[in-house]
CSV table of C-alpha atoms in Angstrom, one decimal:
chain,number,residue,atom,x,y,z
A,1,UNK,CA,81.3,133.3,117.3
A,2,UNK,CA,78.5,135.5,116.9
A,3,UNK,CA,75.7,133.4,115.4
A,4,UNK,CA,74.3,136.5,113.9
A,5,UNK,CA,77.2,136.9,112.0
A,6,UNK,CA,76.8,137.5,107.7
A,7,UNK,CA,78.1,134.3,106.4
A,8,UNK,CA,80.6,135.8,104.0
A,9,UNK,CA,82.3,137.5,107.2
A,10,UNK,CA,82.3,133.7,108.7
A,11,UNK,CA,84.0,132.7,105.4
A,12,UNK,CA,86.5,135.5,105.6
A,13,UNK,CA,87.1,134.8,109.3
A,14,UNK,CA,87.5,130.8,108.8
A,15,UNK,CA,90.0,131.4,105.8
A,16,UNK,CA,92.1,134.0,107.9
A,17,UNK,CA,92.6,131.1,110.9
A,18,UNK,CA,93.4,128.2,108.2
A,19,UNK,CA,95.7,130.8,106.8
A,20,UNK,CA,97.4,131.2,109.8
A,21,UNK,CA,97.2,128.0,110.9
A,22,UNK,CA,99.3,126.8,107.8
A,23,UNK,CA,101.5,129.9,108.3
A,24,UNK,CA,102.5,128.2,111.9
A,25,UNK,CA,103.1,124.4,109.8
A,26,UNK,CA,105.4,125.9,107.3
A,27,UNK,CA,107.2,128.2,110.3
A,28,UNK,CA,107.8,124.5,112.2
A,29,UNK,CA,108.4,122.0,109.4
A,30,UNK,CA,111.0,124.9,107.3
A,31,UNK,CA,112.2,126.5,110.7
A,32,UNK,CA,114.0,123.6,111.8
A,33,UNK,CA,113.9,124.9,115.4
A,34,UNK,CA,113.7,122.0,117.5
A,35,UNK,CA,113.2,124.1,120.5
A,36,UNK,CA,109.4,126.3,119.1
A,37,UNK,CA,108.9,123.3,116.4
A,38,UNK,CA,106.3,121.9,118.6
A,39,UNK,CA,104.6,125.3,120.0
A,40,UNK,CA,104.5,126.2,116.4
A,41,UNK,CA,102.4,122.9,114.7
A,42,UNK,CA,100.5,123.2,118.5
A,43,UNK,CA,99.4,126.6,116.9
A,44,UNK,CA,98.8,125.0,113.9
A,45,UNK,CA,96.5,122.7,115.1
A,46,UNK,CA,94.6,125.3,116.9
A,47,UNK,CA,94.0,127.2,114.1
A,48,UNK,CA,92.9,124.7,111.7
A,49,UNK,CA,90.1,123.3,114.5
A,50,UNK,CA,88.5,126.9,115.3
A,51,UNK,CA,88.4,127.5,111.3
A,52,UNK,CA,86.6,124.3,111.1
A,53,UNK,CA,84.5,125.5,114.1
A,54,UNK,CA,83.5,128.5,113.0
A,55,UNK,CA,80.5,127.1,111.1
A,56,UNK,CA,80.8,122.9,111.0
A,57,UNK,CA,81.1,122.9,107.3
A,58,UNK,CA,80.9,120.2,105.4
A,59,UNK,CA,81.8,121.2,101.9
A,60,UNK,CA,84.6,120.5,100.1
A,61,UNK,CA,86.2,124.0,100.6
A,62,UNK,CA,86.7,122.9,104.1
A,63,UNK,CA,89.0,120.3,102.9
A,64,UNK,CA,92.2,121.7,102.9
A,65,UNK,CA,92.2,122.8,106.3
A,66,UNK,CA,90.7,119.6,107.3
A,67,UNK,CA,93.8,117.9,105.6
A,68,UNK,CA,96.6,120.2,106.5
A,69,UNK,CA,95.2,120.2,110.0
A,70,UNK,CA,96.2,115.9,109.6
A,71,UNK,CA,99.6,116.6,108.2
A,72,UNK,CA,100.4,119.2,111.3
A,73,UNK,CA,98.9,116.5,113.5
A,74,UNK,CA,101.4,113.9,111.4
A,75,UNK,CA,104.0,116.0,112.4
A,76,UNK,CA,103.1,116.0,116.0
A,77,UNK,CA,103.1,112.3,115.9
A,78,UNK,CA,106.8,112.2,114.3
A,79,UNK,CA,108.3,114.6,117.4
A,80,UNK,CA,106.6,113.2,120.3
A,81,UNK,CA,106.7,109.4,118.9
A,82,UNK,CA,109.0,108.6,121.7
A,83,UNK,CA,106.6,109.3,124.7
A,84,UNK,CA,103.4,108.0,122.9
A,85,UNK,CA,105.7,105.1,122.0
A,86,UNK,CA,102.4,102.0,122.7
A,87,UNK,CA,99.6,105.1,121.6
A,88,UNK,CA,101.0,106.5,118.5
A,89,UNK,CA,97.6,108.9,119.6
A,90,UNK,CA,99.0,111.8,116.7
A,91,UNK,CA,99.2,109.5,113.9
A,92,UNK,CA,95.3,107.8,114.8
A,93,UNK,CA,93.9,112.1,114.8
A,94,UNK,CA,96.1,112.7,111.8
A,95,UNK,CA,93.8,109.7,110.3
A,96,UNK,CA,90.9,111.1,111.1
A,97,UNK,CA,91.5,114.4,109.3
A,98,UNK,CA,93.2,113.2,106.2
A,99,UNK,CA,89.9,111.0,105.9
A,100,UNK,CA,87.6,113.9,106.3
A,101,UNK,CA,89.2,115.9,104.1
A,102,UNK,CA,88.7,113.2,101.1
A,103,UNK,CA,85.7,112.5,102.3
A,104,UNK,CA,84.7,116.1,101.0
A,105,UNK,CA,86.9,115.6,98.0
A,106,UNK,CA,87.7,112.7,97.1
A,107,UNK,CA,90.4,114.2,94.5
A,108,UNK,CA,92.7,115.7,97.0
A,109,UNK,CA,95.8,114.2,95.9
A,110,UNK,CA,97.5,115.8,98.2
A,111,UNK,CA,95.2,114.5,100.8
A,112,UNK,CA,96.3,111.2,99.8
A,113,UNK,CA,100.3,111.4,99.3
A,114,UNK,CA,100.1,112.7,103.0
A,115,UNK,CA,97.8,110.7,104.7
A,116,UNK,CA,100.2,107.7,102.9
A,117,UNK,CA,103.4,109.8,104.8
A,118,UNK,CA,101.5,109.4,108.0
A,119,UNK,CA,100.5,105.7,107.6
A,120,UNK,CA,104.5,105.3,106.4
A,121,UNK,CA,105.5,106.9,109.4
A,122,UNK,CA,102.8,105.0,111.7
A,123,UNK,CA,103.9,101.4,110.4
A,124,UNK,CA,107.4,102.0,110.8
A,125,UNK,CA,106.8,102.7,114.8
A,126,UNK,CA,105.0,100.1,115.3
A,127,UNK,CA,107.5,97.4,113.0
A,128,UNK,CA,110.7,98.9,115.1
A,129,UNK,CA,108.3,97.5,118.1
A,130,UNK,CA,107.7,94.6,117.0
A,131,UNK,CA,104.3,94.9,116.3
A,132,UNK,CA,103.8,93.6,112.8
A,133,UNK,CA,100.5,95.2,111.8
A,134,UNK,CA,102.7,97.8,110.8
A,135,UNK,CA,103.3,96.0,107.8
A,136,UNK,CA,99.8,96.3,106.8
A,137,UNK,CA,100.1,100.3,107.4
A,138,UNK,CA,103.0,100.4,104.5
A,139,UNK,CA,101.0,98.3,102.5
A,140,UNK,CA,98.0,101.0,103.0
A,141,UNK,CA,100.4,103.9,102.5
A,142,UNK,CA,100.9,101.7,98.8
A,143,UNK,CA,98.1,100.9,97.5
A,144,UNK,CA,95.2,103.3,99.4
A,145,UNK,CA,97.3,106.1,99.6
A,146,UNK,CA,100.2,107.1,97.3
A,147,UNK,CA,98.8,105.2,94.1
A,148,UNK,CA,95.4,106.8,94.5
A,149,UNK,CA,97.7,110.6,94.2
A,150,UNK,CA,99.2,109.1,91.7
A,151,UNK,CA,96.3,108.2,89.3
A,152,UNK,CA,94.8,112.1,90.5
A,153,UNK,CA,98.0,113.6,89.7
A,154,UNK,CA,100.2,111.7,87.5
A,155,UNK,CA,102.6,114.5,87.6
A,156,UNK,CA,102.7,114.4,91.6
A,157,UNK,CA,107.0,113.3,92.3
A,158,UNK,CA,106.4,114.5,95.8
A,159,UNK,CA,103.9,110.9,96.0
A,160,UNK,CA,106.4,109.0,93.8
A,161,UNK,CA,109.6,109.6,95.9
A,162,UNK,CA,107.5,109.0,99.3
A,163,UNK,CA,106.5,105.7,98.0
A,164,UNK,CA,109.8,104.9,97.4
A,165,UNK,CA,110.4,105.7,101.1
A,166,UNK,CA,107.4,102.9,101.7
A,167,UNK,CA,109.1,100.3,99.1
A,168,UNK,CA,112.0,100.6,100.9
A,169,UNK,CA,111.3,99.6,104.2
A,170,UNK,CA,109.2,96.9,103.0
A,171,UNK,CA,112.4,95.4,101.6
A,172,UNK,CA,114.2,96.0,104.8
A,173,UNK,CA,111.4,94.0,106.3
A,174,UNK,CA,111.4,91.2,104.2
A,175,UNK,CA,114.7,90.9,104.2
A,176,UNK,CA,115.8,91.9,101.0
A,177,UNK,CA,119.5,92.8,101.8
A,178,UNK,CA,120.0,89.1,102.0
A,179,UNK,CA,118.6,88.5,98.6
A,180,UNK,CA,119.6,88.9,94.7
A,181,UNK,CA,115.5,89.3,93.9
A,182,UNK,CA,114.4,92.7,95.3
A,183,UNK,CA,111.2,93.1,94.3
A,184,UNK,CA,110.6,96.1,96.8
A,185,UNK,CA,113.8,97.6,96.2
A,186,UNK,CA,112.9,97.7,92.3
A,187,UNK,CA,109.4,99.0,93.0
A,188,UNK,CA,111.4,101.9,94.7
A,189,UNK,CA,113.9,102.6,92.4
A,190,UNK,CA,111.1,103.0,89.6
A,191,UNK,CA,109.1,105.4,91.7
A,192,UNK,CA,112.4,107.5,92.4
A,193,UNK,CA,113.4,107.4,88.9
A,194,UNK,CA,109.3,108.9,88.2
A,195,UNK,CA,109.9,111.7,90.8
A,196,UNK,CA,112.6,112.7,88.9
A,197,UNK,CA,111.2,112.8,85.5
A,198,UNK,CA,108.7,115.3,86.6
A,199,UNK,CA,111.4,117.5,88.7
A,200,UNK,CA,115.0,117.2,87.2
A,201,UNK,CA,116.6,119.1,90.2
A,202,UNK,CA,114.6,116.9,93.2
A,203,UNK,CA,117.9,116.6,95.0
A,204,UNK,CA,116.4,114.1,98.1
A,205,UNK,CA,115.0,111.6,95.4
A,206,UNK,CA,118.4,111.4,93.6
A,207,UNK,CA,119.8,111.3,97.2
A,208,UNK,CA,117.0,108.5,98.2
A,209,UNK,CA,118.3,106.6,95.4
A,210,UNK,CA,121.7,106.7,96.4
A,211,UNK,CA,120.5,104.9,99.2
A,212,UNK,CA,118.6,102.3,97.6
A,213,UNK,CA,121.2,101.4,95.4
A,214,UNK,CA,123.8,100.7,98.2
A,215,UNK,CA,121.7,98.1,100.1
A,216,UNK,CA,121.4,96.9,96.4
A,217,UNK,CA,124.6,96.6,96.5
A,218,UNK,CA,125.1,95.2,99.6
A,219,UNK,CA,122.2,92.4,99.1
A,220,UNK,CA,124.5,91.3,96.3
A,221,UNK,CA,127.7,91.1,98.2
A,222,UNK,CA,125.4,89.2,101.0
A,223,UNK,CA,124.2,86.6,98.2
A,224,UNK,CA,127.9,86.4,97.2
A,225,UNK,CA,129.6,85.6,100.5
A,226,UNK,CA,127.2,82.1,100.6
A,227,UNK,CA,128.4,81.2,96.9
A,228,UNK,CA,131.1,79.0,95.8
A,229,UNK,CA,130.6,78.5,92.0
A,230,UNK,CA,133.8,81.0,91.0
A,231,UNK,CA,131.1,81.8,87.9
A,232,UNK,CA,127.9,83.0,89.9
A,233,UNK,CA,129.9,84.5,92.4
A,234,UNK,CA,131.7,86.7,89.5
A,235,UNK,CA,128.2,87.6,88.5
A,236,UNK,CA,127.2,88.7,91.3
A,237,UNK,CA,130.3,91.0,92.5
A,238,UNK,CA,129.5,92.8,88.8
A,239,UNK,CA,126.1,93.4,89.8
A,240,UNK,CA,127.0,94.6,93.0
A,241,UNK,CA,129.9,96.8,91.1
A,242,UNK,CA,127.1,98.0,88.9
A,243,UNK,CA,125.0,99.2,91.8
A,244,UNK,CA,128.3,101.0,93.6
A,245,UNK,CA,128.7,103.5,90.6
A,246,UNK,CA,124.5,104.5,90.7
A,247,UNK,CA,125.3,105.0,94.1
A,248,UNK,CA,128.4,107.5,93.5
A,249,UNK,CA,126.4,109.0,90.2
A,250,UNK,CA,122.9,109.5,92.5
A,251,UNK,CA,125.1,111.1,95.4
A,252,UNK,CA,126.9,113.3,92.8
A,253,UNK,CA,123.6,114.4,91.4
A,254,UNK,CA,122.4,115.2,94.9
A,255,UNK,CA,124.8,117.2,96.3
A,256,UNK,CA,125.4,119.3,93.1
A,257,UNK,CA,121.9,120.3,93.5
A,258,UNK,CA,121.7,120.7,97.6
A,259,UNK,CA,124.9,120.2,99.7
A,260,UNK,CA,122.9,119.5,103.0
A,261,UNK,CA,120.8,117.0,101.4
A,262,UNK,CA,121.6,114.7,103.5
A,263,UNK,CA,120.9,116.3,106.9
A,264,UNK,CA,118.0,114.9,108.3
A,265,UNK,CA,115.1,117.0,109.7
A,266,UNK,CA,115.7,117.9,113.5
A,267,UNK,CA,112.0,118.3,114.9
A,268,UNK,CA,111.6,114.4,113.9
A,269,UNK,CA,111.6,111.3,115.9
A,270,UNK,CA,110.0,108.7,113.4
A,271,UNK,CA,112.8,105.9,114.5
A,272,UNK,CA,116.1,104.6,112.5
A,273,UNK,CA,114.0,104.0,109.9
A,274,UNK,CA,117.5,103.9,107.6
A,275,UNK,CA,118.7,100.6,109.5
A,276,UNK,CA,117.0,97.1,109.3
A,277,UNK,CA,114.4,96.6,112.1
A,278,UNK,CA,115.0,94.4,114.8
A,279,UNK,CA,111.5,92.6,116.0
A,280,UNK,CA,110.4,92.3,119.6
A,281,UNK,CA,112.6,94.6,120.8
A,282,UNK,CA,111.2,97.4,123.5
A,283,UNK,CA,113.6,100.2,123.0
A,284,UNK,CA,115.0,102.1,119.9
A,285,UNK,CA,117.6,102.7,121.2
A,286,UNK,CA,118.3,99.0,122.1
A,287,UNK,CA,117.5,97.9,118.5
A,288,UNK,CA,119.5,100.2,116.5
A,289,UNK,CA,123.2,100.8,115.7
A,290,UNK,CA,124.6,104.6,115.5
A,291,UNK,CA,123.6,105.4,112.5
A,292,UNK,CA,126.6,108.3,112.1
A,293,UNK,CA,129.0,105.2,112.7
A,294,UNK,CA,127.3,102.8,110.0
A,295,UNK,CA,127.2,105.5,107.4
A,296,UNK,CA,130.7,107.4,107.9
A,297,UNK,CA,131.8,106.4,105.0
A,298,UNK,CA,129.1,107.9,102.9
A,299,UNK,CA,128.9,111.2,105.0
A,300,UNK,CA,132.6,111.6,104.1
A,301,UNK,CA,131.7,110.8,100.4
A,302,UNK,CA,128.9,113.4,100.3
A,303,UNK,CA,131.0,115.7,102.2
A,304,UNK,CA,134.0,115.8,99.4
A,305,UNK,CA,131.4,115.7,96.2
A,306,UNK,CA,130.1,119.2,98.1
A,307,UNK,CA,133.5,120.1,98.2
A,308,UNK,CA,134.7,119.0,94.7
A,309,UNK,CA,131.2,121.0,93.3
A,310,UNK,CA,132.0,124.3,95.5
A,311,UNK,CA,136.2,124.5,95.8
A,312,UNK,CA,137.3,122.1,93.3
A,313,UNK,CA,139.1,118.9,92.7
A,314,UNK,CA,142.5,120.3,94.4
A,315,UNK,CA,141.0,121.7,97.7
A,316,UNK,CA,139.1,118.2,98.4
A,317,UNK,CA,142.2,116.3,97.4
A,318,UNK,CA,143.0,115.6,101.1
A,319,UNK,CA,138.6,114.7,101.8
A,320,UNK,CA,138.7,112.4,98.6
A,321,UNK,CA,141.8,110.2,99.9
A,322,UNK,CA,139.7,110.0,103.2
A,323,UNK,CA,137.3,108.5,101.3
A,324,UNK,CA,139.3,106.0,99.5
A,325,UNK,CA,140.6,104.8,102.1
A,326,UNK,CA,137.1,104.1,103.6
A,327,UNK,CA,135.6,102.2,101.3
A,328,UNK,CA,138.7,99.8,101.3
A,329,UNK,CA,138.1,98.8,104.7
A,330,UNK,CA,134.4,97.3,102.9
């Protein structure tokens, strides 16, 4: 860069490549290419760094590229988490960033919320490897992260439904599918139930509570199994019935709003983060069960509410039966 250059045509010029480098972020997180995904945020990143370059700034205009430079560097972190399995090196740079960028502002919610996705997605590598400092990156995600966007931006549902997605592995961790307290489990349903009251069509959250209400429901039939007092036993199958028809109203909601809810993004690798972790195990793919097997049920359930929503009761007759007679086999 010229260092001669008038520093309103250095503004203009840094804006243009922060501009473009979000262009390339939005082309690879929306695209869904799995193929350019990675060339795309690899732009991304390459634009945000020379508009940073162009004159070392330090003010707090330069904090949105600093920050969107972390959540492209996030990103990274999430596709390529396989082969930087023991140096999760994307999600430490991502860090870096996000901190800069509050560092100049220290009111960038969204700063925040995604720096707290990035520590979410950070822990959970490390947990599913049995490295259990990653418990203290959820907890981070909580308290440092998502709450601070929060008291910015009380309005923020985007933070709210991601720390559900933090609550809920917590509970996974701690076992909560085996318990009738779910402390973590509540925490999430709460922040889901906040997303939604600022955004009445935020079809993932109703989805994301669908899913929080099934283990729910399945902690309670877990409790159940090891009692034998017919009275505490009856208790618990009403809870557990309880938490079954949230899960059928949540998926209803979801699907209504967004059929393909429930297809997960194809440019990520962040680990079966749906499926309790198994500790000290080296390989993903050792630790975890199909997930397509252990949620067949519930694809075929969203699958006929789509159908129900687009065709009509009659034409998903045949899908609805299907369903029935999976959940009997529960």
């Amino acid at each position: 860069m010229d260092p001669i250059m008038d520093p309103k045509e250095k503004r203009k010029n840094a804006v243009a490549l922060a501009r473009q480098g979000e262009t390339f972020r939005l082309m690879a997180i929306n695209g869904q290419d799995v193929q350019n995904s990675k060339r795309f945020f690899d732009k991304a990143a390459t634009a945000f760094k020379e508009a940073i370059d162009i004159e070392h700034q330090d003010d707090s205009q330069y904090a949105w590229a600093w920050a969107h430079w972390g959540s492209t560097l996030s990103y990274l972190g999430g596709m390529m988490r396989k082969s930087e399995l023991e140096k999760p090196i994307r999600y430490e740079e991502a860090e870096t960033k996000f901190l800069k960028a509050i560092k100049l502002n220290n009111q960038y919610a969204w700063a925040f919320a995604h720096m707290g996705q990035n520590y979410c997605w950070w822990g959970i590598n490390l947990i599913e490897h049995g490295k259990d400092e990653g418990l203290n990156y959820l907890n981070k995600a909580i308290s440092d992260c998502f709450k601070t966007a929060i008291k910015i931006d009380p309005y923020y549902a985007w933070a709210y439904a991601k720390m559900a997605f933090a609550y809920r592995f917590l509970a996974l961790v701690e076992g909560e599918d085996k318990k009738e307290t779910q402390v973590n489990y509540d925490e999430a349903v709460s922040c889901l139930g906040k997303a939604i009251e600022q955004n009445q069509e935020y079809a993932w959250a109703y989805a994301y509570l669908a899913v929080i209400h099934r283990q729910k429901a399945r902690a309670y039939k877990n409790v159940s199994s090891q009692v034998t007092d017919p009275d505490r036993k009856l208790t618990l199958m009403e809870k557990q019935s309880t938490e079954w028809e949230k899960v059928y109203d949540n998926l209803e909601k979801a699907v209504k709003i967004y059929p393909a809810v429930f297809e997960p993004p194809k440019f990520l690798d962040i680990g079966c983060f749906n499926l309790e972790p198994v500790r000290n195990q080296p390989s993903t793919s050792e630790t975890c069960e199909n997930p397509s097997e252990k949620d067949d049920k519930y694809t075929l359930y969203a699958k006929a509410v789509s159908k129900v929503h687009k065709e009509g009761y009659l034409a998903a007759e045949a899908d609805i039966d299907k369903v029935l007679a999976a959940f009997a086999k529960e």
